[in-house]
mmCIF file of C-alpha atoms in Angstrom:
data_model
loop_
_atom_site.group_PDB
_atom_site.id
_atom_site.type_symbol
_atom_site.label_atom_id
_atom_site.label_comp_id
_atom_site.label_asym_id
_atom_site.label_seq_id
_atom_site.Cartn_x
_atom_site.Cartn_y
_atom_site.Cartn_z
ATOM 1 C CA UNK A 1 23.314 -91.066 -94.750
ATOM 2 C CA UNK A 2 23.653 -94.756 -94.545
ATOM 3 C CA UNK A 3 24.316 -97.535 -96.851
ATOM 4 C CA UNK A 4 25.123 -101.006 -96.986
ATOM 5 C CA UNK A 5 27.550 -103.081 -98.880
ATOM 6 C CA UNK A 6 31.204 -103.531 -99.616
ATOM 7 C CA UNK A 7 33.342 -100.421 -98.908
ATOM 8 C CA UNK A 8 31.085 -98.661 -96.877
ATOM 9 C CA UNK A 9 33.436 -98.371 -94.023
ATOM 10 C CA UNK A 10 35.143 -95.599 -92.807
ATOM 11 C CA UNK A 11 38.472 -95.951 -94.425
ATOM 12 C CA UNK A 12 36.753 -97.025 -97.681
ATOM 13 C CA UNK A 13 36.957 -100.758 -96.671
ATOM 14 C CA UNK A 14 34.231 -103.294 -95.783
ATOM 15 C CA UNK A 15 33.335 -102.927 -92.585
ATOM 16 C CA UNK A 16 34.116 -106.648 -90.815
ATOM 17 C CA UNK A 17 31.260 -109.602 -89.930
ATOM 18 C CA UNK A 18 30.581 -110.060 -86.490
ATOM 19 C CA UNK A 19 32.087 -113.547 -85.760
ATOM 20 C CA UNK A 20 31.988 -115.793 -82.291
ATOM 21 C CA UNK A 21 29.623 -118.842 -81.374
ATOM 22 C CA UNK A 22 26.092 -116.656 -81.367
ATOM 23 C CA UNK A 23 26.524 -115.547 -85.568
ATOM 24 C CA UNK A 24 26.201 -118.134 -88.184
ATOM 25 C CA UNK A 25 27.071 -117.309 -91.558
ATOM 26 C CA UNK A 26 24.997 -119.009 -94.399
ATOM 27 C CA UNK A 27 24.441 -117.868 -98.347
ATOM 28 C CA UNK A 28 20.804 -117.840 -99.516
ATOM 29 C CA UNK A 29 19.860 -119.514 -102.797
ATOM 30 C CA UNK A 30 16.541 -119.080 -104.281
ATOM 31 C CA UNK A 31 14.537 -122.447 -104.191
ATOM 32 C CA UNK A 32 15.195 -124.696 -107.933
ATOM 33 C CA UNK A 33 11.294 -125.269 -108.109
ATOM 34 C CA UNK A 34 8.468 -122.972 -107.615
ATOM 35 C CA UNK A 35 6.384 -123.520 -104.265
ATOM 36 C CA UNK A 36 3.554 -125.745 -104.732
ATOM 37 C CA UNK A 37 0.155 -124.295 -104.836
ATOM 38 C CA UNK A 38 -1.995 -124.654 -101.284
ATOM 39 C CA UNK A 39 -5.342 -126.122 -101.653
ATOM 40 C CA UNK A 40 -7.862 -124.571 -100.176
ATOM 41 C CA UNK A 41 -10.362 -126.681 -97.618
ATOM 42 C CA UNK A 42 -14.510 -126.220 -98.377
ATOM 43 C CA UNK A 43 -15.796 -125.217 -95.029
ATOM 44 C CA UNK A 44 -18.776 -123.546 -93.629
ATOM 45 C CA UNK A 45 -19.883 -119.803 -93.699
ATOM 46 C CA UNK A 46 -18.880 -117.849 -91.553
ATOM 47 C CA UNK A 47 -21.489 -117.111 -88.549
ATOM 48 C CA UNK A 48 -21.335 -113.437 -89.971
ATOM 49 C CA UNK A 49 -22.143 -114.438 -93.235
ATOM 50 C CA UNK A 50 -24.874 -112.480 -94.897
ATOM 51 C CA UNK A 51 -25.632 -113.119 -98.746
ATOM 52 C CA UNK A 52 -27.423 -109.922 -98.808
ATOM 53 C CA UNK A 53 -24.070 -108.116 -97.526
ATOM 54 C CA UNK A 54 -23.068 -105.391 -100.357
ATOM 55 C CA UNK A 55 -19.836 -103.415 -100.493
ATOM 56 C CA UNK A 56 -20.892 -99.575 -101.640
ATOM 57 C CA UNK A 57 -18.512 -97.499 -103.241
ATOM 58 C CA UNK A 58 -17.989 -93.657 -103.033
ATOM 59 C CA UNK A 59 -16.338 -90.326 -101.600
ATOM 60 C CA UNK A 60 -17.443 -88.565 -98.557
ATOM 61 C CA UNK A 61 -14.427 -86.137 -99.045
ATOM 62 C CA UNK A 62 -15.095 -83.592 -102.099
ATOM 63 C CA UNK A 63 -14.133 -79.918 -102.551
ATOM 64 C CA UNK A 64 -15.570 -77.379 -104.953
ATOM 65 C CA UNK A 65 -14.419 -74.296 -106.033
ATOM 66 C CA UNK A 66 -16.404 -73.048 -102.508
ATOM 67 C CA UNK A 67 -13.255 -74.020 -101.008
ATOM 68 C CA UNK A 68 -10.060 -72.216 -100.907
ATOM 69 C CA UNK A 69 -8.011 -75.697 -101.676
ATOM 70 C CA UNK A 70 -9.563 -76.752 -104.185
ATOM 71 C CA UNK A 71 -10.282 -73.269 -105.853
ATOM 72 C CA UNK A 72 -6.962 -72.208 -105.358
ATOM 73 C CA UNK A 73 -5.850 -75.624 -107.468
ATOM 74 C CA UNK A 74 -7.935 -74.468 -110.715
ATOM 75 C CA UNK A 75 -11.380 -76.142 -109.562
ATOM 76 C CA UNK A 76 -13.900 -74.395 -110.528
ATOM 77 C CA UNK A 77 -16.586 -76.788 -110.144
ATOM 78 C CA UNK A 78 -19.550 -76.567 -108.302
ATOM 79 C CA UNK A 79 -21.236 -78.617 -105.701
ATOM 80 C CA UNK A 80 -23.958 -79.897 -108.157
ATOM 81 C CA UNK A 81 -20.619 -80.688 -110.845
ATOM 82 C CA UNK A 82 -19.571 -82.579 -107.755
ATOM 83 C CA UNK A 83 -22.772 -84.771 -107.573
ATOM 84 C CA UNK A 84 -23.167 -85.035 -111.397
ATOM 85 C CA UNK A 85 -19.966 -86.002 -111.818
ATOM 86 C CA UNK A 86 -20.686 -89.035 -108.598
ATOM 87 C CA UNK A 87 -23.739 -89.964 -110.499
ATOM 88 C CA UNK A 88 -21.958 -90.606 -113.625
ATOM 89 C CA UNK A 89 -22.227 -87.745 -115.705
ATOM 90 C CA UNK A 90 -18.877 -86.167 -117.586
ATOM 91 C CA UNK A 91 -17.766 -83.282 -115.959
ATOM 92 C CA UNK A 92 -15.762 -80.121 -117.031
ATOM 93 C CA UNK A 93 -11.605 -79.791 -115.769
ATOM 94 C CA UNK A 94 -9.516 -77.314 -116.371
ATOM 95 C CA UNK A 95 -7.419 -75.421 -117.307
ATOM 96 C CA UNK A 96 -9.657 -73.245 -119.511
ATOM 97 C CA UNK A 97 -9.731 -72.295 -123.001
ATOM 98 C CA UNK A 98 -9.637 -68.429 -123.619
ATOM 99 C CA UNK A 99 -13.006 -68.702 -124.055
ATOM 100 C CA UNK A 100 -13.668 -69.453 -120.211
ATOM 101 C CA UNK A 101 -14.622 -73.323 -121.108
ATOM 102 C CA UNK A 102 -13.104 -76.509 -119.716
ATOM 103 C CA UNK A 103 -10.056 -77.956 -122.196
ATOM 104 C CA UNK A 104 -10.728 -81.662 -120.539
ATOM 105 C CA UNK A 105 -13.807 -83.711 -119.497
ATOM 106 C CA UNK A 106 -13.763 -86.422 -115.895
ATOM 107 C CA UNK A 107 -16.300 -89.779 -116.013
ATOM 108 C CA UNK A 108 -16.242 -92.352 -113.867
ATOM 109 C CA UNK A 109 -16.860 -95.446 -115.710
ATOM 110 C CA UNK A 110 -19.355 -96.532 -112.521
ATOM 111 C CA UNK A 111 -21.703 -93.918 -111.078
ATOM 112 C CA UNK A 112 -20.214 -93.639 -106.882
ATOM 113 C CA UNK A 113 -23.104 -95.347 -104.338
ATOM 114 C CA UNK A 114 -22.979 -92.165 -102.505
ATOM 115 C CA UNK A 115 -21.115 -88.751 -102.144
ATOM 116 C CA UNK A 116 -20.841 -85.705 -100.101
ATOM 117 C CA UNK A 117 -19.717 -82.466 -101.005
ATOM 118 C CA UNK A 118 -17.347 -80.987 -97.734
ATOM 119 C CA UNK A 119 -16.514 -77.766 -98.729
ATOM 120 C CA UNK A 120 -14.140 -75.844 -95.830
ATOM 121 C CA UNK A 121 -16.528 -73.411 -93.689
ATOM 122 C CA UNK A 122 -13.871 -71.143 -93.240
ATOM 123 C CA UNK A 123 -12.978 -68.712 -95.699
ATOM 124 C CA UNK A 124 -16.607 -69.630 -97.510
ATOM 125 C CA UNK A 125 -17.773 -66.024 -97.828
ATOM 126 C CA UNK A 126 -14.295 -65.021 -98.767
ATOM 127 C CA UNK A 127 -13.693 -67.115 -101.488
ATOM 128 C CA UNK A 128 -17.275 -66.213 -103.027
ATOM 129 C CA UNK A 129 -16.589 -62.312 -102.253
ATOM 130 C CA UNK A 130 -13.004 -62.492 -103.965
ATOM 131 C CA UNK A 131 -14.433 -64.559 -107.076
ATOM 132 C CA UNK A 132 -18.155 -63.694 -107.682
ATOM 133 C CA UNK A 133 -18.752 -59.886 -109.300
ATOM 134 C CA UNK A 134 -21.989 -59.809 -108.499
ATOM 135 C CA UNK A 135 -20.993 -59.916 -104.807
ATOM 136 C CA UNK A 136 -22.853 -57.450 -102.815
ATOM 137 C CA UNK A 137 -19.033 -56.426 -101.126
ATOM 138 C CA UNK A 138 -16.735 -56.881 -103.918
ATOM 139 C CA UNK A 139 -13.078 -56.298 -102.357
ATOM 140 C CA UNK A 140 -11.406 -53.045 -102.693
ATOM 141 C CA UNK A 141 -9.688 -52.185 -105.408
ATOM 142 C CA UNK A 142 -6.041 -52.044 -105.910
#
């Protein structure tokens, strides 16, 4: 560990300023007035300049509960919650009441430009064999 500061020598004592011609020692004062504002000059647009330029918004990095990170954090949503919930619409979160249903509720304020669901490939079947009953190959018991 290092710090900085008086006494943080090895005998307890401040360890001593390099001195000679190529060190200058000088104490820093905050300025007594604020910096004045900068004006800014008009000039022309840019060459790249496009008026009909838009910035879009959204998430092309979603999990649902068909992936094992996401599932094994308490989602349980689905790939259409995932889109509802980009289009705007108030979503279920968890964790859930002992009736199975969500306890809290997810809106954006502004429905996303676009989305995309990207759900893990690997362990897809697993996941929906270890969490769906009506799985044709239900895991073992015990």
């Amino acid at each position: 560990m290092l710090a900085c500061g008086p006494g943080d020598g090895p005998d307890g004592d401040a360890e001593p300023r390099p001195t000679g011609p190529n060190y200058v020692t000088q104490e820093w004062s905050p300025p007594s007035s604020p910096a004045a504002p900068v004006e800014l000059a008009s000039r022309q647009p840019c060459a790249q300049s496009d008026p009909l330029r838009q910035a879009f918004f959204g998430d092309l990095h979603t999990h649902t509960a068909f992936s094992l990170d996401a599932l094994g954090r308490g989602g349980f949503q689905t790939p259409d919650d995932a889109y509802r919930f980009a289009r705007g619409e108030a979503i279920g979160l968890g964790p859930l009441d002992d009736e199975g249903q969500p306890t809290r509720v997810a809106q954006l304020v502004r429905p996303l430009d676009f989305a995309a669901v990207t759900d893990h490939s690997e362990w897809l079947g697993e996941v929906s064999v270890c969490t769906d009953p009506s799985s044709p190959n239900p895991p073992a018991a015990g």
